[in-house]
Amino acid sequence: MVETPEELVELAADAYVYGYPLVFDLSMVDAFLRKGFGALPPAPFNRFAHSGELAEPDAHFVSVNNDTVYSIAQLDLSGGPLTLHVPETGGAYYVLQFVDVWSNNFAYLGRRATGTGEGDWLIAPPGWSGTVPDGLSGVIDAPTSIVTVVGRNACDGPDDLPRVQALQRQFALSHLDSAPHRTGLPAPDGGVPEALGFFERLRVWMADFPPSAEDQAYQDRFQPLGLLEEGPSPYLPAGPDLVQALTQGMKRGKARVEAATRPAPEADRAAPGAWDANPHLFDYNLDHLSVGTIDSPEWKIPDREASYLVRAVAARTGLWGNHGYEAVYAQTFQDSAGRQLNGAHSYVLRFDERPPVTSFWSVTMYDVPDYYLVENPAGRYSIGDRTPGLVYAADGSLTLHLSKDRPADPDAAANWLPAPDGDFRPMLRLYTPEQAVLDGSYVIPVIERVETDGG
């Protein structure tokens, strides 16, 4: 029982951490329905929007990748199931990732999960018990009535776009029946002050999109905050004590999430500048795993309450990212001496051995603190094993050059990843990683600063 103002603040901080993924996810769903993302045009529910190009800085989406061409559909299953057609890709890498509104990855279709053959799938809403039509490849059970499908088709550059675009045109969604579907998200009360807007959205969306029974038991703790009240918003007449608790709790919760996104203290890392490669960042889905997922203990966080902070960090730094067995994302903020990476300096990243992956790998440049792609005159936002013209050394090693300015040496320029003026964070993506990545025996080399006469 909450008895003191400090306990109420702490409860609000817990609610922020718990609810941030839901609020952020549905805010992105709403933005997509209305505005799209960068090269992805807006699309209504139950229709794919396809990008005609690789992502660029105007995408303004946290840690967006520049390796694949995106196709995104926001599904509304309130009127019943949908059917999804996927084409034959001829062995080429693709993945369709299914994410519920709590940011849980609950199903995958694609080369790793189900192969690259043509097929038709039923996507069923929570609690559906209808008849499955004959001839389907399988059924994907959704835990929430709104679902985001994130499609990624590997693209080897502009010359490969026609092949990818031909595949995109074959991904198709259709209604199993003619029941009505919603046209937008449940609307929070617009009269609530912006300072309490987060909690109002959380209140409304928690009620419309209930989590698993186990999570429901945890969120019942938030009753003193008004988050379980239905009908008119409790935040219109909120008293000063509740307003203070909510605003201070949100500030504390935000700080908790931001602190958890930063690298571990130097003493806790294997070496200065070590990459944070966590194959288990997206293991917070503990309750509802469908087609293409691995439902086993090593891919589930054992402590449910601890999983809420992990989930918030994953949403903050890489919303709609994949489980580690589909792709591993490694990031670093520092060089080999533990100094913050910054465009005022030049750096090298040397791979003595190529990263162990089944599909492909890349390094993408992001700014800090937004984690957006970095505008640069070369129009290069990532570099990897599919980048044309890379120069390897005679011993097979590969040295990448990270700097604001293009290197003067032609070989270095071929291996150049442009950096911004200020602080930056590169991300190494490993698609369908091998076991050495997953068990940590593969160590990503640290980034070295190139010293000059000017320091």
Short mmCIF file of C-alpha atoms in Angstrom, two decimals:
data_model
loop_
_atom_site.label_atom_id
_atom_site.label_comp_id
_atom_site.label_asym_id
_atom_site.label_seq_id
_atom_site.Cartn_x
_atom_site.Cartn_y
_atom_site.Cartn_z
CA MET A 1 0.00 0.00 0.00
CA VAL A 2 1.24 3.48 -0.94
CA GLU A 3 1.40 5.61 2.20
CA THR A 4 3.85 8.49 1.64
CA PRO A 5 4.45 11.07 -1.11
CA GLU A 6 7.85 9.49 -1.81
CA GLU A 7 6.24 6.07 -2.29
CA LEU A 8 3.76 7.61 -4.73
CA VAL A 9 6.59 9.18 -6.72
CA GLU A 10 8.40 5.85 -6.84
CA LEU A 11 5.22 4.12 -7.97
CA ALA A 12 4.85 6.66 -10.78
CA ALA A 13 8.45 6.02 -11.81
CA ASP A 14 7.71 2.29 -11.96
CA ALA A 15 4.60 3.03 -14.04
CA TYR A 16 6.64 5.12 -16.47
CA VAL A 17 9.19 2.35 -16.99
CA TYR A 18 6.45 -0.26 -17.33
CA GLY A 19 4.26 1.80 -19.66
CA TYR A 20 6.85 3.59 -21.80
CA PRO A 21 6.99 0.84 -24.48
CA LEU A 22 3.20 0.86 -24.89
CA VAL A 23 2.96 4.63 -25.15
CA PHE A 24 5.98 4.97 -27.44
CA ASP A 25 4.90 2.06 -29.65
CA LEU A 26 1.36 3.34 -30.17
CA SER A 27 2.63 6.90 -30.68
CA MET A 28 4.77 5.53 -33.52
CA VAL A 29 1.81 3.55 -34.86
CA ASP A 30 -0.27 6.75 -34.86
CA ALA A 31 2.52 8.72 -36.53
CA PHE A 32 2.84 6.06 -39.18
CA LEU A 33 -0.88 6.01 -39.93
CA ARG A 34 -0.92 9.79 -40.33
CA LYS A 35 2.50 10.72 -41.70
CA GLY A 36 4.53 7.61 -42.53
CA PHE A 37 8.26 7.42 -41.81
CA GLY A 38 10.72 9.03 -44.20
CA ALA A 39 10.43 7.18 -47.51
CA LEU A 40 7.58 5.06 -46.14
CA PRO A 41 4.27 6.76 -46.98
CA PRO A 42 1.37 6.73 -44.53
CA ALA A 43 -1.08 3.87 -44.90
CA PRO A 44 -4.35 2.99 -43.18
CA PHE A 45 -4.76 -0.09 -41.04
CA ASN A 46 -4.37 -3.44 -42.80
CA ARG A 47 -2.43 -2.17 -45.78
CA PHE A 48 1.30 -2.38 -46.42
CA ALA A 49 3.35 0.74 -47.01
CA HIS A 50 6.56 0.07 -48.90
CA SER A 51 9.69 2.14 -49.03
CA GLY A 52 11.12 2.49 -52.50
CA GLU A 53 14.62 3.09 -51.18
CA LEU A 54 16.97 2.41 -48.32
CA ALA A 55 16.44 4.56 -45.21
CA GLU A 56 17.99 8.04 -45.11
CA PRO A 57 18.22 10.70 -42.36
CA ASP A 58 14.71 12.03 -43.03
CA ALA A 59 13.32 8.77 -41.60
CA HIS A 60 13.64 10.23 -38.05
CA PHE A 61 13.14 6.78 -36.52
CA VAL A 62 15.34 5.58 -33.69
CA SER A 63 18.19 3.33 -34.90
CA VAL A 64 16.58 2.75 -38.30
CA ASN A 65 18.61 0.34 -40.44
CA ASN A 66 20.16 1.10 -43.83
CA ASP A 67 20.67 -2.52 -44.91
CA THR A 68 17.18 -3.53 -45.90
CA VAL A 69 14.21 -1.92 -47.58
CA TYR A 70 11.30 -1.56 -45.21
CA SER A 71 7.69 -2.61 -45.65
CA ILE A 72 5.42 -1.82 -42.70
CA ALA A 73 1.79 -2.60 -42.03
CA GLN A 74 -0.26 -1.62 -39.00
CA LEU A 75 -2.85 -4.34 -38.45
CA ASP A 76 -6.20 -3.91 -36.75
CA LEU A 77 -7.74 -7.24 -35.82
CA SER A 78 -10.75 -5.83 -33.96
CA GLY A 79 -13.01 -6.96 -36.82
CA GLY A 80 -11.54 -10.43 -37.11
CA PRO A 81 -8.58 -12.26 -38.68
CA LEU A 82 -6.54 -11.22 -41.68
CA THR A 83 -4.81 -13.36 -44.27
CA LEU A 84 -1.28 -12.55 -45.38
CA HIS A 85 0.35 -13.64 -48.63
CA VAL A 86 4.15 -13.85 -48.83
CA PRO A 87 6.02 -14.38 -52.11
CA GLU A 88 8.85 -16.67 -53.10
CA THR A 89 12.12 -14.74 -52.64
CA GLY A 90 14.46 -17.23 -54.29
CA GLY A 91 16.55 -17.68 -51.16
CA ALA A 92 17.08 -13.95 -50.63
CA TYR A 93 16.98 -12.75 -47.02
CA TYR A 94 13.77 -11.23 -45.74
CA VAL A 95 11.91 -11.15 -42.46
CA LEU A 96 8.40 -10.16 -41.44
CA GLN A 97 8.45 -9.38 -37.73
CA PHE A 98 5.20 -9.21 -35.76
CA VAL A 99 5.14 -6.83 -32.77
CA ASP A 100 2.27 -6.27 -30.35
CA VAL A 101 1.48 -2.87 -28.85
CA TRP A 102 3.60 -3.61 -25.77
CA SER A 103 6.57 -3.94 -28.18
CA ASN A 104 6.77 -7.73 -27.78
CA ASN A 105 8.05 -9.63 -30.81
CA PHE A 106 5.69 -12.59 -31.00
CA ALA A 107 6.12 -14.07 -34.51
CA TYR A 108 8.45 -14.10 -37.51
CA LEU A 109 8.15 -15.17 -41.12
CA GLY A 110 11.18 -15.23 -43.40
CA ARG A 111 14.32 -17.03 -44.39
CA ARG A 112 15.43 -18.01 -40.88
CA ALA A 113 12.00 -18.71 -39.45
CA THR A 114 9.90 -20.26 -42.23
CA GLY A 115 12.04 -20.29 -45.37
CA THR A 116 11.70 -18.24 -48.54
CA GLY A 117 8.84 -20.06 -50.27
CA GLU A 118 5.46 -18.64 -51.21
CA GLY A 119 2.68 -19.03 -48.66
CA ASP A 120 -0.50 -17.73 -47.04
CA TRP A 121 -0.92 -17.19 -43.30
CA LEU A 122 -3.86 -16.43 -41.02
CA ILE A 123 -3.35 -13.69 -38.40
CA ALA A 124 -5.87 -14.22 -35.61
CA PRO A 125 -6.92 -11.70 -32.93
CA PRO A 126 -6.86 -12.47 -29.20
CA GLY A 127 -9.41 -15.09 -28.22
CA TRP A 128 -10.46 -15.97 -31.79
CA SER A 129 -11.90 -19.48 -32.17
CA GLY A 130 -13.22 -19.51 -35.72
CA THR A 131 -12.63 -21.98 -38.53
CA VAL A 132 -9.24 -21.85 -40.24
CA PRO A 133 -9.59 -22.01 -44.05
CA ASP A 134 -7.95 -24.88 -45.90
CA GLY A 135 -4.67 -24.44 -47.74
CA LEU A 136 -2.96 -22.03 -45.34
CA SER A 137 0.68 -22.30 -44.31
CA GLY A 138 -0.23 -21.71 -40.66
CA VAL A 139 -1.84 -19.48 -38.05
CA ILE A 140 -0.21 -16.55 -36.23
CA ASP A 141 -1.98 -15.84 -32.93
CA ALA A 142 -1.78 -12.16 -31.97
CA PRO A 143 -1.77 -11.13 -28.29
CA THR A 144 -3.23 -7.65 -28.98
CA SER A 145 -5.79 -6.41 -31.49
CA ILE A 146 -3.31 -3.96 -33.01
CA VAL A 147 -0.10 -5.39 -34.42
CA THR A 148 2.84 -3.87 -36.27
CA VAL A 149 4.36 -5.94 -39.06
CA VAL A 150 7.89 -4.81 -39.90
CA GLY A 151 9.15 -6.24 -43.17
CA ARG A 152 12.80 -6.07 -44.14
CA ASN A 153 14.04 -7.19 -47.55
CA ALA A 154 17.81 -7.28 -47.94
CA CYS A 155 18.92 -4.84 -50.62
CA ASP A 156 22.43 -4.69 -52.05
CA GLY A 157 22.16 -1.07 -53.14
CA PRO A 158 20.29 1.00 -55.74
CA ASP A 159 20.83 -1.53 -58.53
CA ASP A 160 19.04 -4.18 -56.44
CA LEU A 161 15.95 -2.06 -55.79
CA PRO A 162 13.88 -3.32 -58.78
CA ARG A 163 14.13 -6.89 -57.47
CA VAL A 164 13.08 -5.82 -53.99
CA GLN A 165 10.23 -3.66 -55.27
CA ALA A 166 8.88 -6.58 -57.31
CA LEU A 167 8.78 -8.67 -54.13
CA GLN A 168 7.15 -5.89 -52.12
CA ARG A 169 4.24 -5.74 -54.55
CA GLN A 170 3.45 -9.38 -53.78
CA PHE A 171 3.03 -8.99 -50.00
CA ALA A 172 -0.74 -8.73 -49.55
CA LEU A 173 -3.24 -8.49 -46.67
CA SER A 174 -6.95 -9.28 -46.90
CA HIS A 175 -9.88 -9.59 -44.48
CA LEU A 176 -11.18 -13.03 -43.70
CA ASP A 177 -14.65 -11.52 -43.32
CA SER A 178 -16.36 -8.16 -43.75
CA ALA A 179 -16.61 -7.09 -40.10
CA PRO A 180 -15.86 -3.40 -39.48
CA HIS A 181 -12.38 -2.34 -38.44
CA ARG A 182 -11.35 0.75 -36.55
CA THR A 183 -9.82 3.73 -38.39
CA GLY A 184 -7.67 5.14 -35.60
CA LEU A 185 -6.38 4.61 -32.09
CA PRO A 186 -8.47 5.11 -28.94
CA ALA A 187 -8.20 8.81 -28.12
CA PRO A 188 -6.95 10.10 -24.75
CA ASP A 189 -8.79 13.10 -23.29
CA GLY A 190 -7.46 16.14 -25.09
CA GLY A 191 -8.14 18.38 -22.11
CA VAL A 192 -5.52 16.73 -19.91
CA PRO A 193 -2.49 19.01 -19.36
CA GLU A 194 0.52 18.00 -21.44
CA ALA A 195 2.54 17.43 -18.27
CA LEU A 196 0.22 14.50 -17.52
CA GLY A 197 -0.30 13.47 -21.14
CA PHE A 198 1.93 10.41 -20.88
CA PHE A 199 -0.11 8.96 -18.02
CA GLU A 200 -3.40 9.76 -19.74
CA ARG A 201 -2.30 7.90 -22.88
CA LEU A 202 -1.06 5.03 -20.73
CA ARG A 203 -4.39 4.87 -18.88
CA VAL A 204 -6.50 4.76 -22.05
CA TRP A 205 -4.27 2.40 -24.00
CA MET A 206 -3.76 -0.04 -21.08
CA ALA A 207 -7.53 -0.44 -20.90
CA ASP A 208 -7.93 -1.04 -24.65
CA PHE A 209 -4.93 -3.33 -25.06
CA PRO A 210 -4.62 -5.43 -21.91
CA PRO A 211 -1.35 -7.32 -21.41
CA SER A 212 -0.91 -10.91 -20.30
CA ALA A 213 -2.51 -11.99 -17.04
CA GLU A 214 0.89 -11.93 -15.31
CA ASP A 215 1.59 -8.36 -16.42
CA GLN A 216 -1.96 -7.39 -15.54
CA ALA A 217 -1.31 -8.45 -11.96
CA TYR A 218 1.76 -6.18 -11.86
CA GLN A 219 0.02 -3.14 -13.29
CA ASP A 220 -2.79 -3.42 -10.73
CA ARG A 221 -0.28 -1.76 -8.39
CA PHE A 222 -0.86 1.51 -10.25
CA GLN A 223 -4.40 2.03 -8.99
CA PRO A 224 -3.35 4.91 -6.64
CA LEU A 225 -2.09 6.78 -9.74
CA GLY A 226 -5.50 6.72 -11.45
CA LEU A 227 -4.18 4.49 -14.24
CA LEU A 228 -6.88 1.86 -13.75
CA GLU A 229 -9.84 4.25 -13.83
CA GLU A 230 -12.23 3.95 -16.76
CA GLY A 231 -14.42 6.66 -18.23
CA PRO A 232 -13.61 10.37 -17.72
CA SER A 233 -9.97 11.12 -17.10
CA PRO A 234 -8.92 11.40 -13.47
CA TYR A 235 -6.22 13.85 -14.55
CA LEU A 236 -8.56 16.72 -15.40
CA PRO A 237 -9.36 17.39 -11.71
CA ALA A 238 -6.10 15.94 -10.38
CA GLY A 239 -5.01 17.47 -7.09
CA PRO A 240 -1.57 18.97 -6.51
CA ASP A 241 -0.23 15.93 -4.65
CA LEU A 242 -1.06 13.57 -7.51
CA VAL A 243 0.24 16.03 -10.13
CA GLN A 244 3.53 16.35 -8.26
CA ALA A 245 3.85 12.58 -7.85
CA LEU A 246 3.19 11.94 -11.53
CA THR A 247 5.51 14.66 -12.84
CA GLN A 248 8.32 13.78 -10.47
CA GLY A 249 7.81 10.07 -11.06
CA MET A 250 7.97 10.52 -14.83
CA LYS A 251 11.21 12.48 -14.44
CA ARG A 252 12.66 9.73 -12.26
CA GLY A 253 11.47 6.99 -14.60
CA LYS A 254 12.96 8.74 -17.62
CA ALA A 255 16.29 9.07 -15.84
CA ARG A 256 16.19 5.37 -14.99
CA VAL A 257 15.64 4.41 -18.64
CA GLU A 258 18.29 6.81 -19.95
CA ALA A 259 20.84 5.57 -17.42
CA ALA A 260 20.20 2.00 -18.50
CA THR A 261 20.84 2.87 -22.16
CA ARG A 262 24.37 4.05 -21.44
CA PRO A 263 27.35 1.70 -21.45
CA ALA A 264 28.32 -0.10 -18.27
CA PRO A 265 30.84 1.63 -15.99
CA GLU A 266 34.43 1.17 -17.10
CA ALA A 267 35.16 -1.20 -14.23
CA ASP A 268 32.33 -3.51 -15.31
CA ARG A 269 33.44 -3.84 -18.94
CA ALA A 270 35.93 -6.31 -20.37
CA ALA A 271 37.94 -3.46 -21.95
CA PRO A 272 37.62 0.29 -22.51
CA GLY A 273 35.47 0.92 -25.56
CA ALA A 274 33.99 -2.59 -25.56
CA TRP A 275 30.84 -2.95 -27.63
CA ASP A 276 27.56 -3.59 -25.89
CA ALA A 277 26.27 -6.58 -27.86
CA ASN A 278 23.28 -7.96 -26.04
CA PRO A 279 21.63 -10.81 -27.97
CA HIS A 280 18.97 -10.87 -25.25
CA LEU A 281 17.79 -7.24 -25.35
CA PHE A 282 14.45 -8.32 -26.83
CA ASP A 283 13.85 -11.34 -24.56
CA TYR A 284 11.19 -9.59 -22.49
CA ASN A 285 8.29 -11.38 -24.20
CA LEU A 286 7.62 -14.07 -21.61
CA ASP A 287 4.04 -15.05 -22.37
CA HIS A 288 3.05 -15.21 -26.02
CA LEU A 289 5.41 -16.71 -28.60
CA SER A 290 4.01 -17.82 -31.95
CA VAL A 291 5.34 -18.84 -35.38
CA GLY A 292 9.07 -18.38 -35.96
CA THR A 293 10.02 -17.58 -32.36
CA ILE A 294 12.16 -19.73 -30.07
CA ASP A 295 10.12 -20.54 -26.99
CA SER A 296 12.81 -21.71 -24.60
CA PRO A 297 14.29 -20.45 -21.31
CA GLU A 298 17.51 -19.08 -22.80
CA TRP A 299 15.44 -16.57 -24.79
CA LYS A 300 13.36 -15.33 -21.86
CA ILE A 301 14.37 -12.95 -19.06
CA PRO A 302 13.79 -14.94 -15.86
CA ASP A 303 12.88 -11.94 -13.68
CA ARG A 304 9.59 -10.46 -14.91
CA GLU A 305 9.95 -7.17 -13.06
CA ALA A 306 13.50 -6.72 -14.38
CA SER A 307 12.19 -7.35 -17.88
CA TYR A 308 10.17 -4.11 -17.79
CA LEU A 309 13.30 -1.96 -17.68
CA VAL A 310 14.91 -4.04 -20.43
CA ARG A 311 11.78 -3.58 -22.53
CA ALA A 312 11.83 0.19 -21.99
CA VAL A 313 15.51 0.38 -22.97
CA ALA A 314 14.84 -1.68 -26.10
CA ALA A 315 11.99 0.64 -27.08
CA ARG A 316 14.08 3.74 -26.38
CA THR A 317 17.15 2.63 -28.35
CA GLY A 318 15.77 0.25 -30.98
CA LEU A 319 11.98 0.08 -31.20
CA TRP A 320 10.81 -2.86 -33.31
CA GLY A 321 14.21 -4.55 -33.17
CA ASN A 322 14.49 -8.32 -33.60
CA HIS A 323 15.30 -11.12 -31.19
CA GLY A 324 19.00 -11.96 -31.11
CA TYR A 325 18.55 -15.17 -33.07
CA GLU A 326 17.25 -13.09 -36.01
CA ALA A 327 19.72 -10.22 -35.68
CA VAL A 328 22.15 -8.96 -33.04
CA TYR A 329 22.69 -5.23 -32.55
CA ALA A 330 25.94 -4.08 -30.96
CA GLN A 331 26.65 -0.47 -30.05
CA THR A 332 29.47 1.55 -28.58
CA PHE A 333 29.86 5.14 -27.46
CA GLN A 334 33.60 5.08 -26.74
CA ASP A 335 36.98 4.42 -28.29
CA SER A 336 39.67 2.03 -27.02
CA ALA A 337 40.74 4.55 -24.35
CA GLY A 338 37.20 4.95 -23.02
CA ARG A 339 36.72 8.40 -24.60
CA GLN A 340 33.35 9.43 -26.08
CA LEU A 341 33.29 9.06 -29.87
CA ASN A 342 33.10 12.49 -31.47
CA GLY A 343 33.36 13.87 -34.99
CA ALA A 344 36.21 16.16 -33.96
CA HIS A 345 38.47 13.06 -34.21
CA SER A 346 39.14 10.28 -36.70
CA TYR A 347 38.90 6.57 -35.90
CA VAL A 348 39.56 3.13 -37.34
CA LEU A 349 37.73 -0.14 -36.76
CA ARG A 350 39.80 -3.15 -37.85
CA PHE A 351 38.26 -6.58 -38.35
CA ASP A 352 40.98 -9.24 -38.39
CA GLU A 353 38.23 -11.76 -39.09
CA ARG A 354 34.89 -11.16 -40.74
CA PRO A 355 32.00 -11.19 -38.26
CA PRO A 356 30.46 -14.68 -38.01
CA VAL A 357 27.01 -14.46 -39.59
CA THR A 358 24.86 -16.65 -41.80
CA SER A 359 23.39 -13.73 -43.74
CA PHE A 360 25.30 -10.41 -43.64
CA TRP A 361 26.62 -7.63 -41.38
CA SER A 362 26.94 -3.84 -41.37
CA VAL A 363 28.03 -0.84 -39.29
CA THR A 364 25.62 2.12 -39.26
CA MET A 365 26.35 5.63 -37.98
CA TYR A 366 23.91 7.39 -35.62
CA ASP A 367 23.96 10.71 -33.84
CA VAL A 368 23.56 11.14 -30.08
CA PRO A 369 21.18 11.44 -28.28
CA ASP A 370 18.45 10.85 -30.92
CA TYR A 371 20.06 7.80 -32.59
CA TYR A 372 19.11 9.08 -36.06
CA LEU A 373 21.03 8.52 -39.27
CA VAL A 374 23.66 11.18 -39.92
CA GLU A 375 23.33 13.47 -42.94
CA ASN A 376 26.55 13.58 -44.99
CA PRO A 377 27.57 14.69 -48.49
CA ALA A 378 28.62 11.16 -49.50
CA GLY A 379 25.13 9.79 -48.86
CA ARG A 380 26.65 6.81 -47.05
CA TYR A 381 24.94 5.86 -43.79
CA SER A 382 26.22 2.31 -43.30
CA ILE A 383 29.04 0.10 -44.45
CA GLY A 384 29.38 -3.67 -44.43
CA ASP A 385 30.20 -6.86 -46.26
CA ARG A 386 27.84 -5.98 -49.14
CA THR A 387 29.26 -2.47 -49.67
CA PRO A 388 30.78 -2.32 -53.18
CA GLY A 389 34.43 -1.39 -53.50
CA LEU A 390 35.61 -2.23 -49.99
CA VAL A 391 39.38 -2.62 -49.81
CA TYR A 392 40.69 -5.61 -47.84
CA ALA A 393 44.31 -5.97 -46.75
CA ALA A 394 46.53 -8.73 -48.10
CA ASP A 395 45.96 -10.73 -44.90
CA GLY A 396 42.19 -10.56 -45.40
CA SER A 397 41.57 -8.01 -42.65
CA LEU A 398 39.26 -5.06 -43.15
CA THR A 399 39.81 -1.59 -41.69
CA LEU A 400 36.90 0.82 -41.61
CA HIS A 401 37.49 4.56 -41.23
CA LEU A 402 35.06 6.59 -39.13
CA SER A 403 35.49 10.37 -39.45
CA LYS A 404 33.65 13.55 -40.34
CA ASP A 405 35.88 14.28 -43.33
CA ARG A 406 36.62 11.94 -46.21
CA PRO A 407 40.09 10.37 -45.85
CA ALA A 408 42.66 11.53 -48.40
CA ASP A 409 43.96 8.00 -49.03
CA PRO A 410 41.81 6.29 -51.73
CA ASP A 411 41.75 2.92 -49.95
CA ALA A 412 40.70 4.55 -46.70
CA ALA A 413 38.04 6.57 -48.55
CA ALA A 414 36.61 3.35 -49.99
CA ASN A 415 36.18 2.07 -46.43
CA TRP A 416 34.87 5.37 -44.99
CA LEU A 417 31.79 5.70 -42.77
CA PRO A 418 30.98 9.42 -42.34
CA ALA A 419 30.54 10.76 -38.80
CA PRO A 420 28.72 13.89 -37.56
CA ASP A 421 30.21 17.00 -36.00
CA GLY A 422 29.40 15.99 -32.44
CA ASP A 423 29.05 12.81 -30.41
CA PHE A 424 28.06 9.66 -32.25
CA ARG A 425 27.19 6.01 -31.71
CA PRO A 426 27.87 3.38 -34.37
CA MET A 427 25.84 0.16 -34.41
CA LEU A 428 27.06 -3.18 -35.73
CA ARG A 429 24.24 -5.37 -37.04
CA LEU A 430 24.75 -9.12 -37.42
CA TYR A 431 21.97 -10.78 -39.40
CA THR A 432 21.26 -14.42 -38.45
CA PRO A 433 24.38 -14.53 -36.27
CA GLU A 434 26.33 -17.70 -35.69
CA GLN A 435 26.71 -19.28 -32.26
CA ALA A 436 29.98 -17.47 -31.53
CA VAL A 437 28.04 -14.20 -31.52
CA LEU A 438 25.23 -15.53 -29.38
CA ASP A 439 27.47 -17.10 -26.72
CA GLY A 440 29.86 -14.14 -26.60
CA SER A 441 32.96 -15.99 -27.76
CA TYR A 442 33.23 -13.64 -30.74
CA VAL A 443 34.64 -10.32 -29.49
CA ILE A 444 33.98 -7.24 -31.61
CA PRO A 445 37.15 -5.19 -32.03
CA VAL A 446 37.26 -1.81 -30.29
CA ILE A 447 37.42 1.46 -32.18
CA GLU A 448 40.83 3.16 -32.17
CA ARG A 449 41.28 6.92 -32.32
CA VAL A 450 43.80 8.06 -34.91
CA GLU A 451 46.13 10.46 -33.17
CA THR A 452 47.30 13.53 -35.06
CA ASP A 453 49.79 16.25 -34.32
CA GLY A 454 46.91 18.35 -33.03
CA GLY A 455 45.92 15.69 -30.49
#
